[in-house]
């Protein structure tokens, strides 16, 4: 191989290994400096609480609590048909200050990952991306459009990317539901435009990060400063809205996708239940009781401009499921 060809190959490999990290390095703070929530009233739409999961914990060196355990899926219900890929531990690290869920993630930290982050939920978020990156590298050996999502408990789902564009997904989100992360992840990141499940990758990372934040607070591992309120739990609902726009985009731009890719259809249902479980558990805890949480939820549940999102979910999963999971 000549020098020019060698240089091109090395550049391509470097790009492949770093493409996920590019988006992770610009994850915004919770919230960004100068952000203030809208001043509209909070109508108070308390969605039905989703019970904490009660199934046995997976085997690992630190017992897995119910905090991050995926919710149980009744056979035949939306989300019960996901085909899971096992994700065994890569190491035996542990620290009593981590909590069970962060331990679960840290024990699956890829060997090549050397990054450090300023807080535990951020670490969980970024390592979720790292684990997903390794899953994607392995899966693309047989499917160049594959991507992977680690959902805790040693389980991951491998999905096939649709052919519509992320920009098409972004356009379906009504302005009233576009919080500050929209500009970075939906309108921004043009390098991911042909990978619309990039939205689900961020969604999944925010779920895992919020799970760690809630768990560490409830276990007394993370003290709360009276005036320090993060929107890390509201971010889970925000990204659930954005993730739902992928479903609407599939129906509009690639109608065969959800029937031909049942894994994607089932995974959304599974992860939506997981997301709403995390959201409901953390929304009123002092560190996460963010001012515009109720108003944002009410907009998703009842605003006319959000009806296409709600209708797409009812059409695909049934009104009984959407009432139970989302309250609409």
PDB file of C-alpha atoms in Angstrom:
ATOM      1  CA  UNK A   1       0.000   0.000   0.000  1.00  0.00           C
ATOM      2  CA  UNK A   2       1.455   3.412  -0.968  1.00  0.00           C
ATOM      3  CA  UNK A   3       1.826   6.326   1.436  1.00  0.00           C
ATOM      4  CA  UNK A   4      -1.217   8.227   0.150  1.00  0.00           C
ATOM      5  CA  UNK A   5      -3.476   5.191   0.445  1.00  0.00           C
ATOM      6  CA  UNK A   6      -2.190   4.478   3.952  1.00  0.00           C
ATOM      7  CA  UNK A   7      -2.918   8.040   5.026  1.00  0.00           C
ATOM      8  CA  UNK A   8      -6.468   7.835   3.662  1.00  0.00           C
ATOM      9  CA  UNK A   9      -7.108   4.560   5.489  1.00  0.00           C
ATOM     10  CA  UNK A  10      -5.829   5.933   8.798  1.00  0.00           C
ATOM     11  CA  UNK A  11      -7.979   9.042   8.411  1.00  0.00           C
ATOM     12  CA  UNK A  12     -11.070   6.947   7.729  1.00  0.00           C
ATOM     13  CA  UNK A  13     -10.442   4.783  10.792  1.00  0.00           C
ATOM     14  CA  UNK A  14      -9.914   7.843  12.966  1.00  0.00           C
ATOM     15  CA  UNK A  15     -13.177   9.334  11.760  1.00  0.00           C
ATOM     16  CA  UNK A  16     -15.067   6.095  12.433  1.00  0.00           C
ATOM     17  CA  UNK A  17     -13.738   5.734  15.957  1.00  0.00           C
ATOM     18  CA  UNK A  18     -14.471   9.341  16.898  1.00  0.00           C
ATOM     19  CA  UNK A  19     -17.800  10.049  15.198  1.00  0.00           C
ATOM     20  CA  UNK A  20     -19.913   9.399  18.300  1.00  0.00           C
ATOM     21  CA  UNK A  21     -17.522  11.264  20.554  1.00  0.00           C
ATOM     22  CA  UNK A  22     -17.932  14.448  18.491  1.00  0.00           C
ATOM     23  CA  UNK A  23     -21.559  14.791  19.551  1.00  0.00           C
ATOM     24  CA  UNK A  24     -20.852  13.819  23.163  1.00  0.00           C
ATOM     25  CA  UNK A  25     -18.270  16.541  23.692  1.00  0.00           C
ATOM     26  CA  UNK A  26     -20.808  19.297  23.146  1.00  0.00           C
ATOM     27  CA  UNK A  27     -23.571  18.027  25.452  1.00  0.00           C
ATOM     28  CA  UNK A  28     -25.057  21.153  27.061  1.00  0.00           C
ATOM     29  CA  UNK A  29     -25.173  21.844  30.763  1.00  0.00           C
ATOM     30  CA  UNK A  30     -28.346  21.295  32.832  1.00  0.00           C
ATOM     31  CA  UNK A  31     -29.581  23.937  31.897  1.00  0.00           C
ATOM     32  CA  UNK A  32     -27.208  26.214  29.927  1.00  0.00           C
ATOM     33  CA  UNK A  33     -26.155  29.544  31.467  1.00  0.00           C
ATOM     34  CA  UNK A  34     -28.787  32.220  31.064  1.00  0.00           C
ATOM     35  CA  UNK A  35     -31.672  29.832  30.339  1.00  0.00           C
ATOM     36  CA  UNK A  36     -34.959  30.671  32.030  1.00  0.00           C
ATOM     37  CA  UNK A  37     -38.132  28.588  31.670  1.00  0.00           C
ATOM     38  CA  UNK A  38     -41.176  30.046  29.913  1.00  0.00           C
ATOM     39  CA  UNK A  39     -43.564  31.969  32.139  1.00  0.00           C
ATOM     40  CA  UNK A  40     -46.787  30.290  31.083  1.00  0.00           C
ATOM     41  CA  UNK A  41     -48.848  28.682  33.866  1.00  0.00           C
ATOM     42  CA  UNK A  42     -48.500  25.015  34.715  1.00  0.00           C
ATOM     43  CA  UNK A  43     -51.981  23.491  34.291  1.00  0.00           C
ATOM     44  CA  UNK A  44     -50.974  20.403  36.241  1.00  0.00           C
ATOM     45  CA  UNK A  45     -51.473  17.253  34.224  1.00  0.00           C
ATOM     46  CA  UNK A  46     -50.258  14.559  36.612  1.00  0.00           C
ATOM     47  CA  UNK A  47     -49.774  11.556  34.356  1.00  0.00           C
ATOM     48  CA  UNK A  48     -50.610   8.223  35.972  1.00  0.00           C
ATOM     49  CA  UNK A  49     -47.650   6.991  38.011  1.00  0.00           C
ATOM     50  CA  UNK A  50     -45.895   4.003  36.613  1.00  0.00           C
ATOM     51  CA  UNK A  51     -45.043   1.373  39.261  1.00  0.00           C
ATOM     52  CA  UNK A  52     -41.424   0.583  40.006  1.00  0.00           C
ATOM     53  CA  UNK A  53     -40.301  -2.681  38.387  1.00  0.00           C
ATOM     54  CA  UNK A  54     -40.203  -5.700  40.648  1.00  0.00           C
ATOM     55  CA  UNK A  55     -38.483  -8.396  38.602  1.00  0.00           C
ATOM     56  CA  UNK A  56     -35.286 -10.031  39.904  1.00  0.00           C
ATOM     57  CA  UNK A  57     -32.023  -8.135  39.608  1.00  0.00           C
ATOM     58  CA  UNK A  58     -29.457  -9.285  37.043  1.00  0.00           C
ATOM     59  CA  UNK A  59     -26.318 -10.962  38.345  1.00  0.00           C
ATOM     60  CA  UNK A  60     -23.381  -8.617  38.817  1.00  0.00           C
ATOM     61  CA  UNK A  61     -20.889  -7.755  41.530  1.00  0.00           C
ATOM     62  CA  UNK A  62     -23.108  -4.982  42.931  1.00  0.00           C
ATOM     63  CA  UNK A  63     -26.831  -5.858  43.236  1.00  0.00           C
ATOM     64  CA  UNK A  64     -28.986  -4.001  40.735  1.00  0.00           C
ATOM     65  CA  UNK A  65     -31.781  -2.080  42.418  1.00  0.00           C
ATOM     66  CA  UNK A  66     -35.145  -1.201  40.936  1.00  0.00           C
ATOM     67  CA  UNK A  67     -33.951   2.297  40.031  1.00  0.00           C
ATOM     68  CA  UNK A  68     -32.551   1.504  36.611  1.00  0.00           C
ATOM     69  CA  UNK A  69     -34.070  -1.914  35.999  1.00  0.00           C
ATOM     70  CA  UNK A  70     -36.177  -1.911  32.821  1.00  0.00           C
ATOM     71  CA  UNK A  71     -39.922  -2.147  33.520  1.00  0.00           C
ATOM     72  CA  UNK A  72     -41.516  -5.562  33.121  1.00  0.00           C
ATOM     73  CA  UNK A  73     -43.323  -6.096  29.836  1.00  0.00           C
ATOM     74  CA  UNK A  74     -46.400  -8.347  29.767  1.00  0.00           C
ATOM     75  CA  UNK A  75     -46.208 -10.902  26.984  1.00  0.00           C
ATOM     76  CA  UNK A  76     -47.874  -9.586  23.856  1.00  0.00           C
ATOM     77  CA  UNK A  77     -47.839  -5.957  25.030  1.00  0.00           C
ATOM     78  CA  UNK A  78     -45.919  -3.231  23.168  1.00  0.00           C
ATOM     79  CA  UNK A  79     -42.256  -3.505  24.048  1.00  0.00           C
ATOM     80  CA  UNK A  80     -42.331  -7.181  24.972  1.00  0.00           C
ATOM     81  CA  UNK A  81     -40.960  -8.321  21.616  1.00  0.00           C
ATOM     82  CA  UNK A  82     -37.500  -6.726  21.733  1.00  0.00           C
ATOM     83  CA  UNK A  83     -34.726  -9.170  20.837  1.00  0.00           C
ATOM     84  CA  UNK A  84     -31.982  -8.536  23.371  1.00  0.00           C
ATOM     85  CA  UNK A  85     -28.239  -8.723  22.902  1.00  0.00           C
ATOM     86  CA  UNK A  86     -26.261  -9.530  26.069  1.00  0.00           C
ATOM     87  CA  UNK A  87     -23.632  -7.013  27.152  1.00  0.00           C
ATOM     88  CA  UNK A  88     -21.289  -8.748  29.611  1.00  0.00           C
ATOM     89  CA  UNK A  89     -19.069  -6.762  31.991  1.00  0.00           C
ATOM     90  CA  UNK A  90     -15.673  -5.702  30.702  1.00  0.00           C
ATOM     91  CA  UNK A  91     -14.226  -5.176  34.182  1.00  0.00           C
ATOM     92  CA  UNK A  92     -14.962  -5.678  37.871  1.00  0.00           C
ATOM     93  CA  UNK A  93     -14.645  -2.087  39.040  1.00  0.00           C
ATOM     94  CA  UNK A  94     -16.760  -0.871  41.935  1.00  0.00           C
ATOM     95  CA  UNK A  95     -17.083   2.126  44.215  1.00  0.00           C
ATOM     96  CA  UNK A  96     -19.595   2.498  47.064  1.00  0.00           C
ATOM     97  CA  UNK A  97     -20.298   6.094  46.000  1.00  0.00           C
ATOM     98  CA  UNK A  98     -21.465   5.119  42.528  1.00  0.00           C
ATOM     99  CA  UNK A  99     -24.729   3.385  43.307  1.00  0.00           C
ATOM    100  CA  UNK A 100     -25.993   0.233  41.559  1.00  0.00           C
ATOM    101  CA  UNK A 101     -26.865   1.742  38.178  1.00  0.00           C
ATOM    102  CA  UNK A 102     -23.628   3.633  37.646  1.00  0.00           C
ATOM    103  CA  UNK A 103     -21.783   0.484  38.740  1.00  0.00           C
ATOM    104  CA  UNK A 104     -23.696  -1.445  36.072  1.00  0.00           C
ATOM    105  CA  UNK A 105     -22.509   1.059  33.466  1.00  0.00           C
ATOM    106  CA  UNK A 106     -18.951   1.422  34.748  1.00  0.00           C
ATOM    107  CA  UNK A 107     -18.498  -2.354  34.668  1.00  0.00           C
ATOM    108  CA  UNK A 108     -19.220  -2.224  30.930  1.00  0.00           C
ATOM    109  CA  UNK A 109     -16.911   0.677  30.162  1.00  0.00           C
ATOM    110  CA  UNK A 110     -15.101  -0.038  26.882  1.00  0.00           C
ATOM    111  CA  UNK A 111     -11.366  -0.532  27.224  1.00  0.00           C
ATOM    112  CA  UNK A 112     -10.671   2.235  24.696  1.00  0.00           C
ATOM    113  CA  UNK A 113     -12.724   4.834  26.589  1.00  0.00           C
ATOM    114  CA  UNK A 114     -10.471   7.207  28.546  1.00  0.00           C
ATOM    115  CA  UNK A 115     -12.806  10.183  28.979  1.00  0.00           C
ATOM    116  CA  UNK A 116     -13.758  11.697  32.323  1.00  0.00           C
ATOM    117  CA  UNK A 117     -16.770  13.884  33.118  1.00  0.00           C
ATOM    118  CA  UNK A 118     -17.610  16.309  35.924  1.00  0.00           C
ATOM    119  CA  UNK A 119     -20.564  14.486  37.484  1.00  0.00           C
ATOM    120  CA  UNK A 120     -22.018  11.011  37.832  1.00  0.00           C
ATOM    121  CA  UNK A 121     -25.081  11.446  35.632  1.00  0.00           C
ATOM    122  CA  UNK A 122     -22.851  12.925  32.933  1.00  0.00           C
ATOM    123  CA  UNK A 123     -20.537   9.942  33.255  1.00  0.00           C
ATOM    124  CA  UNK A 124     -23.498   7.582  32.882  1.00  0.00           C
ATOM    125  CA  UNK A 125     -24.731   9.528  29.841  1.00  0.00           C
ATOM    126  CA  UNK A 126     -21.382   9.521  28.074  1.00  0.00           C
ATOM    127  CA  UNK A 127     -20.507   5.916  28.865  1.00  0.00           C
ATOM    128  CA  UNK A 128     -23.916   4.890  27.535  1.00  0.00           C
ATOM    129  CA  UNK A 129     -22.779   6.429  24.247  1.00  0.00           C
ATOM    130  CA  UNK A 130     -19.438   4.625  24.495  1.00  0.00           C
ATOM    131  CA  UNK A 131     -21.085   1.256  25.056  1.00  0.00           C
ATOM    132  CA  UNK A 132     -23.493   1.949  22.197  1.00  0.00           C
ATOM    133  CA  UNK A 133     -20.568   2.879  19.974  1.00  0.00           C
ATOM    134  CA  UNK A 134     -18.952  -0.518  20.595  1.00  0.00           C
ATOM    135  CA  UNK A 135     -22.265  -2.258  19.926  1.00  0.00           C
ATOM    136  CA  UNK A 136     -22.598  -0.358  16.685  1.00  0.00           C
ATOM    137  CA  UNK A 137     -19.069  -1.206  15.552  1.00  0.00           C
ATOM    138  CA  UNK A 138     -19.744  -4.897  16.115  1.00  0.00           C
ATOM    139  CA  UNK A 139     -23.196  -4.852  14.497  1.00  0.00           C
ATOM    140  CA  UNK A 140     -22.113  -2.978  11.372  1.00  0.00           C
ATOM    141  CA  UNK A 141     -19.905  -5.889  10.376  1.00  0.00           C
ATOM    142  CA  UNK A 142     -23.085  -7.525   9.099  1.00  0.00           C
ATOM    143  CA  UNK A 143     -25.407  -4.507   8.701  1.00  0.00           C
ATOM    144  CA  UNK A 144     -23.916  -1.151   7.736  1.00  0.00           C
ATOM    145  CA  UNK A 145     -27.084   0.594   8.947  1.00  0.00           C
ATOM    146  CA  UNK A 146     -27.104  -1.001  12.400  1.00  0.00           C
ATOM    147  CA  UNK A 147     -26.958   0.861  15.691  1.00  0.00           C
ATOM    148  CA  UNK A 148     -27.066  -0.257  19.332  1.00  0.00           C
ATOM    149  CA  UNK A 149     -28.623   0.898  22.615  1.00  0.00           C
ATOM    150  CA  UNK A 150     -27.602  -0.210  26.107  1.00  0.00           C
ATOM    151  CA  UNK A 151     -30.587  -0.177  28.500  1.00  0.00           C
ATOM    152  CA  UNK A 152     -28.881  -1.392  31.703  1.00  0.00           C
ATOM    153  CA  UNK A 153     -29.028  -4.800  33.305  1.00  0.00           C
ATOM    154  CA  UNK A 154     -26.604  -6.278  30.776  1.00  0.00           C
ATOM    155  CA  UNK A 155     -29.024  -5.883  27.853  1.00  0.00           C
ATOM    156  CA  UNK A 156     -28.874  -3.998  24.578  1.00  0.00           C
ATOM    157  CA  UNK A 157     -31.020  -3.706  21.469  1.00  0.00           C
ATOM    158  CA  UNK A 158     -29.575  -3.629  17.947  1.00  0.00           C
ATOM    159  CA  UNK A 159     -31.714  -1.700  15.442  1.00  0.00           C
ATOM    160  CA  UNK A 160     -31.585  -0.919  11.732  1.00  0.00           C
ATOM    161  CA  UNK A 161     -31.557   2.757  10.768  1.00  0.00           C
ATOM    162  CA  UNK A 162     -34.405   4.046   8.571  1.00  0.00           C
ATOM    163  CA  UNK A 163     -33.689   5.932   5.353  1.00  0.00           C
ATOM    164  CA  UNK A 164     -35.448   9.226   6.112  1.00  0.00           C
ATOM    165  CA  UNK A 165     -33.434  12.167   7.434  1.00  0.00           C
ATOM    166  CA  UNK A 166     -32.978  13.592  10.906  1.00  0.00           C
ATOM    167  CA  UNK A 167     -33.939  16.995   9.505  1.00  0.00           C
ATOM    168  CA  UNK A 168     -37.331  15.544   8.592  1.00  0.00           C
ATOM    169  CA  UNK A 169     -37.740  14.376  12.183  1.00  0.00           C
ATOM    170  CA  UNK A 170     -36.809  17.813  13.519  1.00  0.00           C
ATOM    171  CA  UNK A 171     -39.419  19.530  11.353  1.00  0.00           C
ATOM    172  CA  UNK A 172     -42.205  17.429  12.896  1.00  0.00           C
ATOM    173  CA  UNK A 173     -41.591  18.693  16.433  1.00  0.00           C
ATOM    174  CA  UNK A 174     -43.884  21.669  17.125  1.00  0.00           C
ATOM    175  CA  UNK A 175     -42.129  24.846  18.299  1.00  0.00           C
ATOM    176  CA  UNK A 176     -43.907  24.700  21.667  1.00  0.00           C
ATOM    177  CA  UNK A 177     -42.078  21.429  22.423  1.00  0.00           C
ATOM    178  CA  UNK A 178     -38.630  22.565  21.278  1.00  0.00           C
ATOM    179  CA  UNK A 179     -36.513  23.144  24.360  1.00  0.00           C
ATOM    180  CA  UNK A 180     -32.887  24.284  24.220  1.00  0.00           C
ATOM    181  CA  UNK A 181     -31.526  20.817  23.377  1.00  0.00           C
ATOM    182  CA  UNK A 182     -33.506  20.869  20.135  1.00  0.00           C
ATOM    183  CA  UNK A 183     -31.083  23.295  18.492  1.00  0.00           C
ATOM    184  CA  UNK A 184     -28.063  21.158  19.316  1.00  0.00           C
ATOM    185  CA  UNK A 185     -29.368  17.660  18.686  1.00  0.00           C
ATOM    186  CA  UNK A 186     -32.279  17.987  16.247  1.00  0.00           C
ATOM    187  CA  UNK A 187     -31.591  21.110  14.204  1.00  0.00           C
ATOM    188  CA  UNK A 188     -27.838  20.736  14.707  1.00  0.00           C
ATOM    189  CA  UNK A 189     -25.424  17.821  14.250  1.00  0.00           C
ATOM    190  CA  UNK A 190     -25.783  17.731  10.419  1.00  0.00           C
ATOM    191  CA  UNK A 191     -23.225  14.938  10.212  1.00  0.00           C
ATOM    192  CA  UNK A 192     -25.866  12.627  11.657  1.00  0.00           C
ATOM    193  CA  UNK A 193     -28.619  13.638   9.241  1.00  0.00           C
ATOM    194  CA  UNK A 194     -28.667  10.218   7.561  1.00  0.00           C
ATOM    195  CA  UNK A 195     -28.892   8.505  10.981  1.00  0.00           C
ATOM    196  CA  UNK A 196     -32.256   9.567  12.429  1.00  0.00           C
ATOM    197  CA  UNK A 197     -31.939   7.059  15.288  1.00  0.00           C
ATOM    198  CA  UNK A 198     -29.196   9.348  16.562  1.00  0.00           C
ATOM    199  CA  UNK A 199     -32.153  10.977  18.351  1.00  0.00           C
ATOM    200  CA  UNK A 200     -32.821   7.678  20.140  1.00  0.00           C
ATOM    201  CA  UNK A 201     -29.151   7.380  21.014  1.00  0.00           C
ATOM    202  CA  UNK A 202     -29.320  10.672  22.901  1.00  0.00           C
ATOM    203  CA  UNK A 203     -32.709   9.742  24.369  1.00  0.00           C
ATOM    204  CA  UNK A 204     -31.288   6.519  25.760  1.00  0.00           C
ATOM    205  CA  UNK A 205     -28.249   8.296  27.221  1.00  0.00           C
ATOM    206  CA  UNK A 206     -30.425  10.885  28.955  1.00  0.00           C
ATOM    207  CA  UNK A 207     -32.584   8.114  30.451  1.00  0.00           C
ATOM    208  CA  UNK A 208     -29.551   6.329  31.865  1.00  0.00           C
ATOM    209  CA  UNK A 209     -28.042   9.570  33.145  1.00  0.00           C
ATOM    210  CA  UNK A 210     -31.255  10.614  34.902  1.00  0.00           C
ATOM    211  CA  UNK A 211     -31.602   7.137  36.387  1.00  0.00           C
ATOM    212  CA  UNK A 212     -28.196   7.525  38.011  1.00  0.00           C
ATOM    213  CA  UNK A 213     -28.991  11.046  39.260  1.00  0.00           C
ATOM    214  CA  UNK A 214     -32.282   9.962  40.859  1.00  0.00           C
ATOM    215  CA  UNK A 215     -30.798   6.836  42.376  1.00  0.00           C
ATOM    216  CA  UNK A 216     -27.822   8.599  43.925  1.00  0.00           C
ATOM    217  CA  UNK A 217     -30.077  11.264  45.455  1.00  0.00           C
ATOM    218  CA  UNK A 218     -32.504   8.704  46.889  1.00  0.00           C
ATOM    219  CA  UNK A 219     -29.686   6.596  48.298  1.00  0.00           C
ATOM    220  CA  UNK A 220     -28.107   9.614  49.967  1.00  0.00           C
ATOM    221  CA  UNK A 221     -25.033   9.506  47.743  1.00  0.00           C
ATOM    222  CA  UNK A 222     -25.610  12.933  46.190  1.00  0.00           C
ATOM    223  CA  UNK A 223     -26.389  15.841  48.542  1.00  0.00           C
ATOM    224  CA  UNK A 224     -28.858  18.448  47.332  1.00  0.00           C
ATOM    225  CA  UNK A 225     -28.087  22.161  47.431  1.00  0.00           C
ATOM    226  CA  UNK A 226     -31.322  24.057  48.023  1.00  0.00           C
ATOM    227  CA  UNK A 227     -31.055  26.354  45.005  1.00  0.00           C
ATOM    228  CA  UNK A 228     -29.427  23.875  42.620  1.00  0.00           C
ATOM    229  CA  UNK A 229     -32.231  22.424  40.493  1.00  0.00           C
ATOM    230  CA  UNK A 230     -31.272  20.492  37.370  1.00  0.00           C
ATOM    231  CA  UNK A 231     -33.514  19.708  34.421  1.00  0.00           C
ATOM    232  CA  UNK A 232     -31.925  16.282  33.931  1.00  0.00           C
ATOM    233  CA  UNK A 233     -35.283  14.566  34.616  1.00  0.00           C
ATOM    234  CA  UNK A 234     -37.248  16.947  32.403  1.00  0.00           C
ATOM    235  CA  UNK A 235     -34.677  16.148  29.696  1.00  0.00           C
ATOM    236  CA  UNK A 236     -35.975  12.573  29.705  1.00  0.00           C
ATOM    237  CA  UNK A 237     -39.480  13.758  28.811  1.00  0.00           C
ATOM    238  CA  UNK A 238     -38.069  16.239  26.304  1.00  0.00           C
ATOM    239  CA  UNK A 239     -36.190  13.505  24.482  1.00  0.00           C
ATOM    240  CA  UNK A 240     -39.163  11.156  24.677  1.00  0.00           C
ATOM    241  CA  UNK A 241     -41.042  13.770  22.652  1.00  0.00           C
ATOM    242  CA  UNK A 242     -38.181  13.974  20.165  1.00  0.00           C
ATOM    243  CA  UNK A 243     -37.985  10.178  19.997  1.00  0.00           C
ATOM    244  CA  UNK A 244     -41.715  10.022  19.251  1.00  0.00           C
ATOM    245  CA  UNK A 245     -41.093  12.297  16.269  1.00  0.00           C
ATOM    246  CA  UNK A 246     -39.028   9.467  14.771  1.00  0.00           C
ATOM    247  CA  UNK A 247     -42.170   7.311  14.866  1.00  0.00           C
ATOM    248  CA  UNK A 248     -44.207  10.019  13.143  1.00  0.00           C
ATOM    249  CA  UNK A 249     -41.451  10.506  10.552  1.00  0.00           C
ATOM    250  CA  UNK A 250     -41.395   6.788   9.808  1.00  0.00           C
ATOM    251  CA  UNK A 251     -45.153   6.804   9.219  1.00  0.00           C
ATOM    252  CA  UNK A 252     -44.932   9.802   6.901  1.00  0.00           C
ATOM    253  CA  UNK A 253     -41.710   9.188   4.987  1.00  0.00           C
ATOM    254  CA  UNK A 254     -41.031   5.447   5.176  1.00  0.00           C
ATOM    255  CA  UNK A 255     -44.350   3.703   5.891  1.00  0.00           C
ATOM    256  CA  UNK A 256     -42.902   0.207   5.545  1.00  0.00           C
ATOM    257  CA  UNK A 257     -40.144   0.757   8.113  1.00  0.00           C
ATOM    258  CA  UNK A 258     -42.062  -0.056  11.297  1.00  0.00           C
ATOM    259  CA  UNK A 259     -43.661  -3.168   9.808  1.00  0.00           C
ATOM    260  CA  UNK A 260     -40.411  -4.416   8.290  1.00  0.00           C
ATOM    261  CA  UNK A 261     -38.378  -3.537  11.394  1.00  0.00           C
ATOM    262  CA  UNK A 262     -40.399  -4.828  14.366  1.00  0.00           C
ATOM    263  CA  UNK A 263     -37.289  -4.506  16.538  1.00  0.00           C
ATOM    264  CA  UNK A 264     -37.437  -0.717  16.203  1.00  0.00           C
ATOM    265  CA  UNK A 265     -41.182  -0.630  16.800  1.00  0.00           C
ATOM    266  CA  UNK A 266     -40.846  -2.760  19.937  1.00  0.00           C
ATOM    267  CA  UNK A 267     -37.798  -0.926  21.226  1.00  0.00           C
ATOM    268  CA  UNK A 268     -39.519   2.452  21.149  1.00  0.00           C
ATOM    269  CA  UNK A 269     -42.369   1.065  23.254  1.00  0.00           C
ATOM    270  CA  UNK A 270     -39.971  -0.537  25.719  1.00  0.00           C
ATOM    271  CA  UNK A 271     -37.796   2.549  26.089  1.00  0.00           C
ATOM    272  CA  UNK A 272     -40.765   4.909  26.274  1.00  0.00           C
ATOM    273  CA  UNK A 273     -42.090   2.981  29.276  1.00  0.00           C
ATOM    274  CA  UNK A 274     -38.642   3.046  30.807  1.00  0.00           C
ATOM    275  CA  UNK A 275     -38.325   6.785  30.160  1.00  0.00           C
ATOM    276  CA  UNK A 276     -41.695   7.647  31.661  1.00  0.00           C
ATOM    277  CA  UNK A 277     -40.976   5.474  34.700  1.00  0.00           C
ATOM    278  CA  UNK A 278     -37.763   7.417  35.303  1.00  0.00           C
ATOM    279  CA  UNK A 279     -39.498  10.746  34.642  1.00  0.00           C
ATOM    280  CA  UNK A 280     -42.387  10.092  37.033  1.00  0.00           C
ATOM    281  CA  UNK A 281     -40.071   8.840  39.754  1.00  0.00           C
ATOM    282  CA  UNK A 282     -37.818  11.891  39.660  1.00  0.00           C
ATOM    283  CA  UNK A 283     -39.935  14.837  38.575  1.00  0.00           C
ATOM    284  CA  UNK A 284     -40.967  16.034  42.072  1.00  0.00           C
ATOM    285  CA  UNK A 285     -37.722  15.282  43.894  1.00  0.00           C
ATOM    286  CA  UNK A 286     -36.120  18.534  45.120  1.00  0.00           C
ATOM    287  CA  UNK A 287     -33.016  18.423  42.876  1.00  0.00           C
ATOM    288  CA  UNK A 288     -35.089  17.811  39.728  1.00  0.00           C
ATOM    289  CA  UNK A 289     -38.369  19.719  40.264  1.00  0.00           C
ATOM    290  CA  UNK A 290     -37.708  22.048  37.355  1.00  0.00           C
ATOM    291  CA  UNK A 291     -40.157  24.986  36.911  1.00  0.00           C
ATOM    292  CA  UNK A 292     -41.560  24.248  33.450  1.00  0.00           C
ATOM    293  CA  UNK A 293     -41.883  20.476  33.834  1.00  0.00           C
ATOM    294  CA  UNK A 294     -45.669  20.422  34.287  1.00  0.00           C
ATOM    295  CA  UNK A 295     -46.276  22.892  31.476  1.00  0.00           C
ATOM    296  CA  UNK A 296     -44.085  20.961  29.050  1.00  0.00           C
ATOM    297  CA  UNK A 297     -45.848  17.705  29.894  1.00  0.00           C
ATOM    298  CA  UNK A 298     -49.256  19.367  29.487  1.00  0.00           C
ATOM    299  CA  UNK A 299     -48.278  20.609  26.029  1.00  0.00           C
ATOM    300  CA  UNK A 300     -47.266  17.115  24.952  1.00  0.00           C
ATOM    301  CA  UNK A 301     -50.444  15.598  26.382  1.00  0.00           C
ATOM    302  CA  UNK A 302     -53.057  18.097  25.235  1.00  0.00           C
ATOM    303  CA  UNK A 303     -51.858  20.887  22.925  1.00  0.00           C
ATOM    304  CA  UNK A 304     -53.428  20.795  19.431  1.00  0.00           C
ATOM    305  CA  UNK A 305     -50.056  21.216  17.721  1.00  0.00           C
ATOM    306  CA  UNK A 306     -48.802  18.003  19.380  1.00  0.00           C
ATOM    307  CA  UNK A 307     -51.753  15.904  18.200  1.00  0.00           C
ATOM    308  CA  UNK A 308     -49.859  14.400  15.206  1.00  0.00           C
ATOM    309  CA  UNK A 309     -47.293  12.975  17.642  1.00  0.00           C
ATOM    310  CA  UNK A 310     -49.991  11.605  19.941  1.00  0.00           C
ATOM    311  CA  UNK A 311     -52.027  10.224  17.049  1.00  0.00           C
ATOM    312  CA  UNK A 312     -49.045   8.372  15.596  1.00  0.00           C
ATOM    313  CA  UNK A 313     -48.411   6.629  18.914  1.00  0.00           C
ATOM    314  CA  UNK A 314     -52.085   5.731  19.400  1.00  0.00           C
ATOM    315  CA  UNK A 315     -52.243   4.386  15.861  1.00  0.00           C
ATOM    316  CA  UNK A 316     -49.174   2.195  16.300  1.00  0.00           C
ATOM    317  CA  UNK A 317     -49.541   0.994  19.885  1.00  0.00           C
ATOM    318  CA  UNK A 318     -53.187   1.519  20.796  1.00  0.00           C
ATOM    319  CA  UNK A 319     -54.982   4.077  22.963  1.00  0.00           C
ATOM    320  CA  UNK A 320     -54.833   1.819  26.015  1.00  0.00           C
ATOM    321  CA  UNK A 321     -51.054   1.768  25.913  1.00  0.00           C
ATOM    322  CA  UNK A 322     -50.680   5.518  25.378  1.00  0.00           C
ATOM    323  CA  UNK A 323     -53.078   6.268  28.261  1.00  0.00           C
ATOM    324  CA  UNK A 324     -51.141   3.988  30.586  1.00  0.00           C
ATOM    325  CA  UNK A 325     -47.693   5.210  29.601  1.00  0.00           C
ATOM    326  CA  UNK A 326     -48.251   8.889  28.717  1.00  0.00           C
ATOM    327  CA  UNK A 327     -51.681   9.767  30.081  1.00  0.00           C
ATOM    328  CA  UNK A 328     -53.267  10.575  26.693  1.00  0.00           C
TER     329      UNK A 328
END
